[in-house]
Each structure stands twice: as structure tokens, then as C-alpha cells.
């Protein structure tokens, strides 16, 4: 990886930006202070909300950090499918004594306003999810002194990231929790994602820019594996979800290791876009019928998810989690970075000595 990026964080550990209130400034600061690269999630926030979190974060740490932005999605034409799904969710609204959200609450997530803030008040790193920003956007950020990363889920998408001029690509395997960062949301591709180690190898051969590996990583030995496969750093989300600094709901944190939630699935039930979460009642009942309509379905189900959380009902919440969720550790974020770094060092030593790397 180019020294410009690796010089920002001594440990090859990136805390994934988790939207929805998880990646709060306290978590980001703790990770960055420990030698990783913490990330704020601007998704689902206003531009001013993002700016206020950046200000708060800068008051907590002088270490480098990143901000993640969602790329606007193309218009969705089949409004009838959204209306049918809303009808199917009427019972949920009645159960939680709330109204369904307005599916037309906005498509671009305040993209241009957020870019304006990030250009006026540059941060060290900006990453993008759900697509590739235009070359002019990446060029403007570079001139402002910001390094850029873009998520890709295939080698073809990684090549598009490189062509656009990003400084690095985040190779997101199908194991990853939360939303898959596919550039085009094609229902016919549902269930066809590539595992992380295979994806890293394919992306590494497809592009010349540095690769950050993301998807199901929970231990230092796994970081060693993706580094050996050609990545320059590892991005971990679910591993940091259970930390005290995380803004995740307590029920969400507990569910990661609760035997009641034994597995994860990719689902459109909560947002209309494929996202990996713990299998609960809502996912089982509505996942098979949810249309490919993001962010319309996200807006539609938002009041339901909030009402379920308020009622203490994990069965109605979006419990985003990667496939390694059962390995979650309830450690302070800074301590977790140190433990991961120690595990990584031990794995490297064992591998060089011919051991098993545990």
C-alpha cells in the first residue's frame, strides 16, 4: 500500500464505518488512538450532523480518521412493488403501534452537501459505498489533501474504482455484515457474492492500487491471512460492534453471541438492498418478499425498526452482523485493537516458523 495511506495508522486495522448510529465519535477516536484507522459513518445523517460529529471527533483525538459517504442510487421505477410491500408490513405497523415511513423521503442521502463539507473542512480519508463517485469528485478531494477509498465486491468493480482515480479499493467479501457495497443492485445476482480470500486474490491481480480486505474478519490470524493474500490492511466492522464505545443498541450487541441467533443471511427485508444480518423473525417473514428498492424500503421500515428497539424486541430490529459474529469480544475498542495486533504478530511468527498461526 502507498506509504501515504499506511503512514496514517501503524496497525493494518481499519474500523468499518457502520451507519445507523454505531460508528460514533467515541468508537472512532478509540480505534485511531490505539493505532488503527477509525471511520465515521455519514450515511443516514444530514450534512450538518456529519459535520458536528467530525468536530466532536477532532476534540477526542488528533489521530487520522476517515468518513464514509453513500453514493446516490439511480431512480427506482417500480413503485407498485414498494406499495405491495407496504401492505404486507401493515401488520408490523399495527403491532408496534407506529406508522410506516415515507418511501420517498430522499434518494441521495445529502450527497452533494456532504461533499461540500468535506471539501471545505478536509479529513484525512473519505471512503464511498454503493458505487463509484465521478473522477472529478475524487480529484477534488485529492487536491484538498484527502485520500480516497471505494468499496468493490468484484474484480470488475475494483477496476472501475481504479479507473476513477481512487487511492485504494476496499474488497468486500460476501461474509461482511451490513450492506454489500455493490455498484449496481441487480436482483439476479443475489446470493452470488464471492468469499473474501478469493476476492482479495482476484482484485489484487486486477488492479494496481492498494487493497483493504473486508468481510467476516474477527481475529488477528484472519488479518494475517488477508495480508498474505495481497491486502495491505483489514477492515473490521462486527468485531467493533460489541465494544462499549459502539453506539449499537444493547440488544444488538447481545445478539451477536446469543445462541438464539445462530446464523446470518443476506436480506432485502429492512432496506431493499442486500445486507447481512442475524436471522430473526422479521427477516424470516419478510425477506422472501422484499423488493429491490433502496432506499425506499429503508425509509419505509425505519419507524418499525425504531419502534422494535424502543420496545426491546430484537426480533423486529435490523441486527446487522458478519458471518464471524459468534467470535465477537466485549472489549474496549482500544484494547481490541491491541489484542488484534498481538494476534497478528503471533500469527506471522508462527507462519514464518512453520506453525499453525493460531
XYZ file of C-alpha atoms in Angstrom:
358
model
C 0.000 0.000 0.000
C 1.213 3.503 -0.717
C 3.012 4.947 2.273
C 0.694 7.964 2.145
C -2.094 5.766 3.487
C -0.217 3.301 5.700
C 1.633 6.128 7.389
C -1.704 7.264 8.797
C -2.185 4.188 11.004
C 0.608 1.977 12.371
C -1.582 -1.130 12.672
C -3.173 -2.566 9.481
C -6.588 -2.391 11.135
C -9.453 -0.273 9.800
C -12.690 0.066 11.776
C -15.511 -0.253 9.281
C -17.967 2.645 9.103
C -21.281 1.330 10.396
C -24.234 3.605 9.669
C -27.301 3.874 11.849
C -25.590 5.272 14.928
C -22.928 2.586 15.518
C -19.741 4.388 14.413
C -19.968 7.200 16.947
C -17.036 9.584 17.577
C -16.092 7.771 20.801
C -15.565 4.489 18.934
C -13.670 6.120 16.072
C -11.393 8.022 18.452
C -10.607 4.913 20.500
C -9.614 2.941 17.397
C -7.478 5.717 15.962
C -5.798 6.382 19.312
C -4.878 2.677 19.506
C -3.123 2.779 16.124
C -5.910 1.704 13.790
C -7.930 3.847 11.402
C -11.333 4.750 12.808
C -14.210 5.667 10.495
C -17.278 7.822 10.989
C -20.372 6.781 9.030
C -22.090 9.722 7.330
C -24.862 7.516 5.950
C -28.399 8.456 7.073
C -27.136 11.688 8.639
C -27.585 15.254 7.443
C -24.524 17.127 6.230
C -24.626 19.217 9.412
C -24.978 16.097 11.538
C -21.868 14.699 9.875
C -20.016 17.980 10.413
C -20.912 18.053 14.102
C -19.616 14.504 14.556
C -16.361 15.426 12.815
C -15.969 18.400 15.174
C -16.667 16.183 18.180
C -14.205 13.565 16.962
C -11.457 16.142 16.475
C -11.970 17.112 20.105
C -11.346 13.494 21.137
C -8.281 12.660 19.057
C -5.614 14.259 16.909
C -5.011 10.958 15.124
C -6.108 10.430 11.480
C -9.598 9.111 10.801
C -11.988 8.580 7.900
C -15.541 9.460 6.904
C -17.733 7.177 4.800
C -20.283 8.531 2.295
C -23.055 6.726 0.392
C -23.094 7.235 -3.382
C -26.569 8.277 -4.645
C -28.658 5.493 -6.169
C -30.439 5.516 -9.542
C -34.153 6.126 -9.653
C -36.356 3.151 -8.834
C -39.218 2.772 -11.288
C -41.421 0.011 -9.837
C -43.335 1.951 -7.179
C -46.026 -0.711 -7.255
C -43.661 -3.232 -5.647
C -43.000 -0.824 -2.782
C -46.737 -0.322 -2.287
C -47.300 -4.082 -2.159
C -44.529 -4.474 0.423
C -46.011 -1.626 2.479
C -49.310 -3.508 2.509
C -47.501 -6.633 3.716
C -45.938 -4.615 6.557
C -49.254 -3.173 7.766
C -49.450 -5.806 10.476
C -45.997 -4.860 11.749
C -47.035 -1.209 11.995
C -50.129 -2.163 13.960
C -48.150 -4.463 16.264
C -45.569 -1.779 17.095
C -48.224 0.954 17.172
C -46.437 3.137 14.665
C -46.812 4.352 11.107
C -44.773 3.148 8.161
C -42.215 5.617 6.867
C -42.428 7.625 3.658
C -40.553 5.670 0.959
C -39.965 8.922 -0.933
C -38.033 10.589 1.891
C -34.963 11.129 -0.274
C -32.611 9.247 -2.544
C -29.239 10.985 -2.439
C -28.583 10.958 1.346
C -27.435 14.599 1.156
C -24.501 13.570 -1.032
C -23.593 16.952 -2.544
C -23.965 18.787 0.767
C -21.713 16.261 2.481
C -19.088 16.575 -0.235
C -19.181 20.348 0.189
C -18.495 19.971 3.916
C -15.673 17.505 3.300
C -14.075 19.835 0.750
C -14.398 22.893 2.990
C -13.190 21.014 6.076
C -10.953 18.212 4.738
C -10.495 14.996 6.673
C -7.599 12.550 6.188
C -9.607 9.803 4.457
C -13.002 9.526 2.739
C -14.495 6.235 1.580
C -17.506 5.595 -0.637
C -20.109 2.815 -0.597
C -22.772 1.712 -3.147
C -20.869 2.880 -6.211
C -18.004 4.881 -7.668
C -18.021 8.683 -7.435
C -17.036 10.632 -10.515
C -13.357 11.210 -11.186
C -13.839 14.931 -10.600
C -15.050 14.224 -7.046
C -12.019 12.095 -6.253
C -9.711 14.668 -7.853
C -11.209 17.488 -5.779
C -10.782 15.504 -2.592
C -7.190 14.705 -3.507
C -6.450 18.381 -4.075
C -7.928 19.047 -0.628
C -5.417 16.596 0.844
C -7.841 13.701 1.361
C -7.093 10.082 0.462
C -9.998 8.159 -1.066
C -11.195 4.551 -0.854
C -14.144 2.920 -2.646
C -15.824 -0.412 -1.892
C -15.914 -3.133 -4.561
C -17.412 -6.616 -4.433
C -15.937 -7.977 -7.689
C -12.730 -7.602 -9.680
C -14.690 -5.728 -12.357
C -15.907 -3.215 -9.797
C -12.360 -2.863 -8.475
C -11.156 -1.954 -11.960
C -13.838 0.744 -12.118
C -12.582 2.093 -8.791
C -9.036 2.264 -10.116
C -10.136 3.942 -13.369
C -11.947 6.642 -11.376
C -8.710 7.525 -9.595
C -9.290 6.302 -6.029
C -6.229 5.799 -3.842
C -7.292 2.318 -2.698
C -10.097 -0.205 -3.073
C -11.982 -1.951 -0.266
C -12.557 -5.549 -1.361
C -15.742 -6.578 0.449
C -16.377 -10.296 0.659
C -19.825 -11.831 0.907
C -19.123 -12.627 4.591
C -19.397 -8.947 5.532
C -22.112 -7.694 7.838
C -24.439 -4.899 6.820
C -24.914 -3.730 3.254
C -22.988 -5.173 0.371
C -21.340 -2.301 -1.489
C -22.239 -3.500 -4.973
C -22.089 -0.761 -7.599
C -25.312 -1.905 -9.277
C -28.116 -3.570 -7.366
C -29.135 -6.440 -9.619
C -31.577 -8.940 -8.063
C -30.377 -11.664 -10.412
C -27.003 -11.510 -8.622
C -28.465 -12.147 -5.169
C -26.586 -14.940 -3.446
C -23.691 -14.908 -5.905
C -21.164 -12.973 -3.806
C -17.512 -14.002 -3.596
C -15.741 -15.063 -0.411
C -13.117 -12.658 0.888
C -9.913 -14.616 0.294
C -10.893 -15.436 -3.283
C -11.986 -11.836 -3.842
C -8.744 -10.371 -2.499
C -6.721 -12.583 -4.825
C -8.863 -11.609 -7.820
C -8.782 -7.902 -7.002
C -5.065 -7.979 -6.308
C -4.446 -9.314 -9.819
C -6.959 -6.926 -11.413
C -5.706 -3.586 -10.092
C -2.506 -1.841 -9.155
C -3.885 0.231 -6.303
C -3.763 -0.947 -2.673
C -6.444 -3.311 -1.370
C -8.185 -3.204 2.007
C -9.899 -6.522 2.808
C -13.334 -6.547 4.468
C -15.715 -9.348 5.386
C -16.077 -11.549 8.463
C -12.677 -10.731 9.978
C -12.683 -11.132 13.772
C -9.193 -12.345 14.741
C -5.606 -11.300 14.158
C -4.899 -14.604 12.405
C -7.522 -13.682 9.810
C -5.843 -10.313 9.316
C -2.600 -12.200 8.701
C -4.386 -14.342 6.127
C -5.729 -11.430 4.079
C -2.376 -9.663 4.252
C -0.733 -12.830 2.947
C -3.337 -12.920 0.166
C -2.269 -9.466 -1.018
C -4.251 -6.972 1.065
C -2.472 -4.098 2.748
C -4.925 -3.740 5.626
C -8.078 -5.341 7.013
C -11.389 -3.615 7.681
C -13.425 -4.955 10.619
C -16.982 -3.975 11.492
C -18.738 -6.654 13.521
C -15.624 -7.068 15.681
C -16.080 -3.486 16.904
C -19.876 -3.657 17.137
C -19.798 -5.208 20.620
C -17.327 -2.743 22.144
C -18.521 -0.404 24.915
C -17.783 2.610 22.708
C -20.001 1.352 19.893
C -23.328 3.128 19.511
C -25.147 -0.114 18.708
C -28.267 -0.937 20.731
C -27.584 -3.194 23.716
C -29.871 -5.875 22.248
C -27.856 -5.787 19.031
C -24.589 -6.278 20.918
C -26.032 -9.141 22.964
C -27.490 -10.847 19.897
C -24.048 -11.313 18.340
C -23.241 -14.160 20.747
C -26.778 -15.150 21.780
C -27.415 -18.798 20.746
C -30.930 -17.735 19.735
C -29.390 -16.020 16.687
C -27.396 -18.853 15.206
C -26.710 -17.591 11.701
C -26.780 -14.690 9.277
C -28.363 -14.154 5.882
C -28.266 -11.563 3.157
C -31.673 -9.908 3.054
C -33.575 -7.030 1.467
C -36.214 -7.092 4.217
C -35.125 -3.932 6.022
C -33.705 -1.705 3.282
C -34.429 -3.111 -0.176
C -30.714 -3.749 -0.760
C -28.773 -6.924 0.118
C -27.423 -6.652 3.662
C -26.190 -9.368 6.013
C -27.888 -9.624 9.384
C -28.708 -12.098 12.110
C -31.755 -14.155 11.187
C -34.715 -13.044 13.294
C -38.486 -13.095 12.898
C -38.712 -10.001 10.697
C -36.028 -11.260 8.326
C -37.614 -14.714 8.053
C -41.131 -13.430 7.477
C -40.447 -10.543 5.109
C -37.100 -11.279 3.465
C -38.534 -13.545 0.755
C -40.926 -10.818 -0.431
C -38.900 -7.613 -0.078
C -38.376 -5.841 -3.424
C -35.110 -4.464 -4.764
C -35.878 -0.868 -3.855
C -33.231 1.064 -1.955
C -33.514 3.471 -0.197
C -37.331 3.349 -0.454
C -37.614 0.241 1.727
C -35.075 1.661 4.191
C -37.300 4.713 4.679
C -40.453 2.568 4.787
C -39.206 0.293 7.589
C -37.299 2.906 9.603
C -40.159 3.593 12.073
C -40.691 -0.151 12.542
C -37.049 -0.735 13.408
C -37.015 2.181 15.838
C -40.241 1.020 17.481
C -38.892 -2.520 17.869
C -35.732 -1.205 19.514
C -37.775 1.006 21.845
C -39.932 -1.986 22.764
C -36.858 -4.117 23.447
C -37.799 -6.544 20.688
C -34.712 -7.828 18.877
C -36.948 -9.890 16.600
C -38.030 -6.724 14.780
C -34.638 -4.990 14.578
C -32.075 -4.978 11.787
C -29.307 -6.907 13.530
C -26.522 -6.363 11.004
C -23.624 -8.754 11.532
C -20.935 -10.564 9.579
C -20.518 -14.317 9.408
C -17.929 -14.243 12.206
C -20.344 -12.699 14.728
C -20.044 -15.530 17.259
C -16.380 -14.518 17.701
C -17.310 -11.049 18.972
C -15.470 -9.941 22.123
C -16.773 -7.481 24.691
C -13.556 -5.476 24.943
C -12.921 -1.729 24.892
C -12.134 -0.688 21.320
C -8.564 0.364 22.045
C -7.893 -2.902 23.864
C -9.411 -4.841 20.975
C -7.016 -3.159 18.526
C -4.107 -4.135 20.782
C -5.330 -7.741 21.048
C -5.799 -7.986 17.276
C -2.312 -6.570 16.710
C -0.832 -9.098 19.135
C -2.704 -11.943 17.447
C -1.494 -10.721 14.067
C 2.112 -10.660 15.262
C 1.774 -14.138 16.748
C 0.245 -15.492 13.539
C 3.030 -14.030 11.446
C 5.661 -15.502 13.763
C 4.006 -18.916 13.712
C 3.665 -18.912 9.937
C 7.284 -17.924 9.409
C 8.296 -20.716 11.780
C 6.028 -23.228 10.059
C 3.413 -23.274 12.823
C -0.363 -23.264 12.567
C -0.719 -19.495 13.024
C -3.185 -19.616 15.907
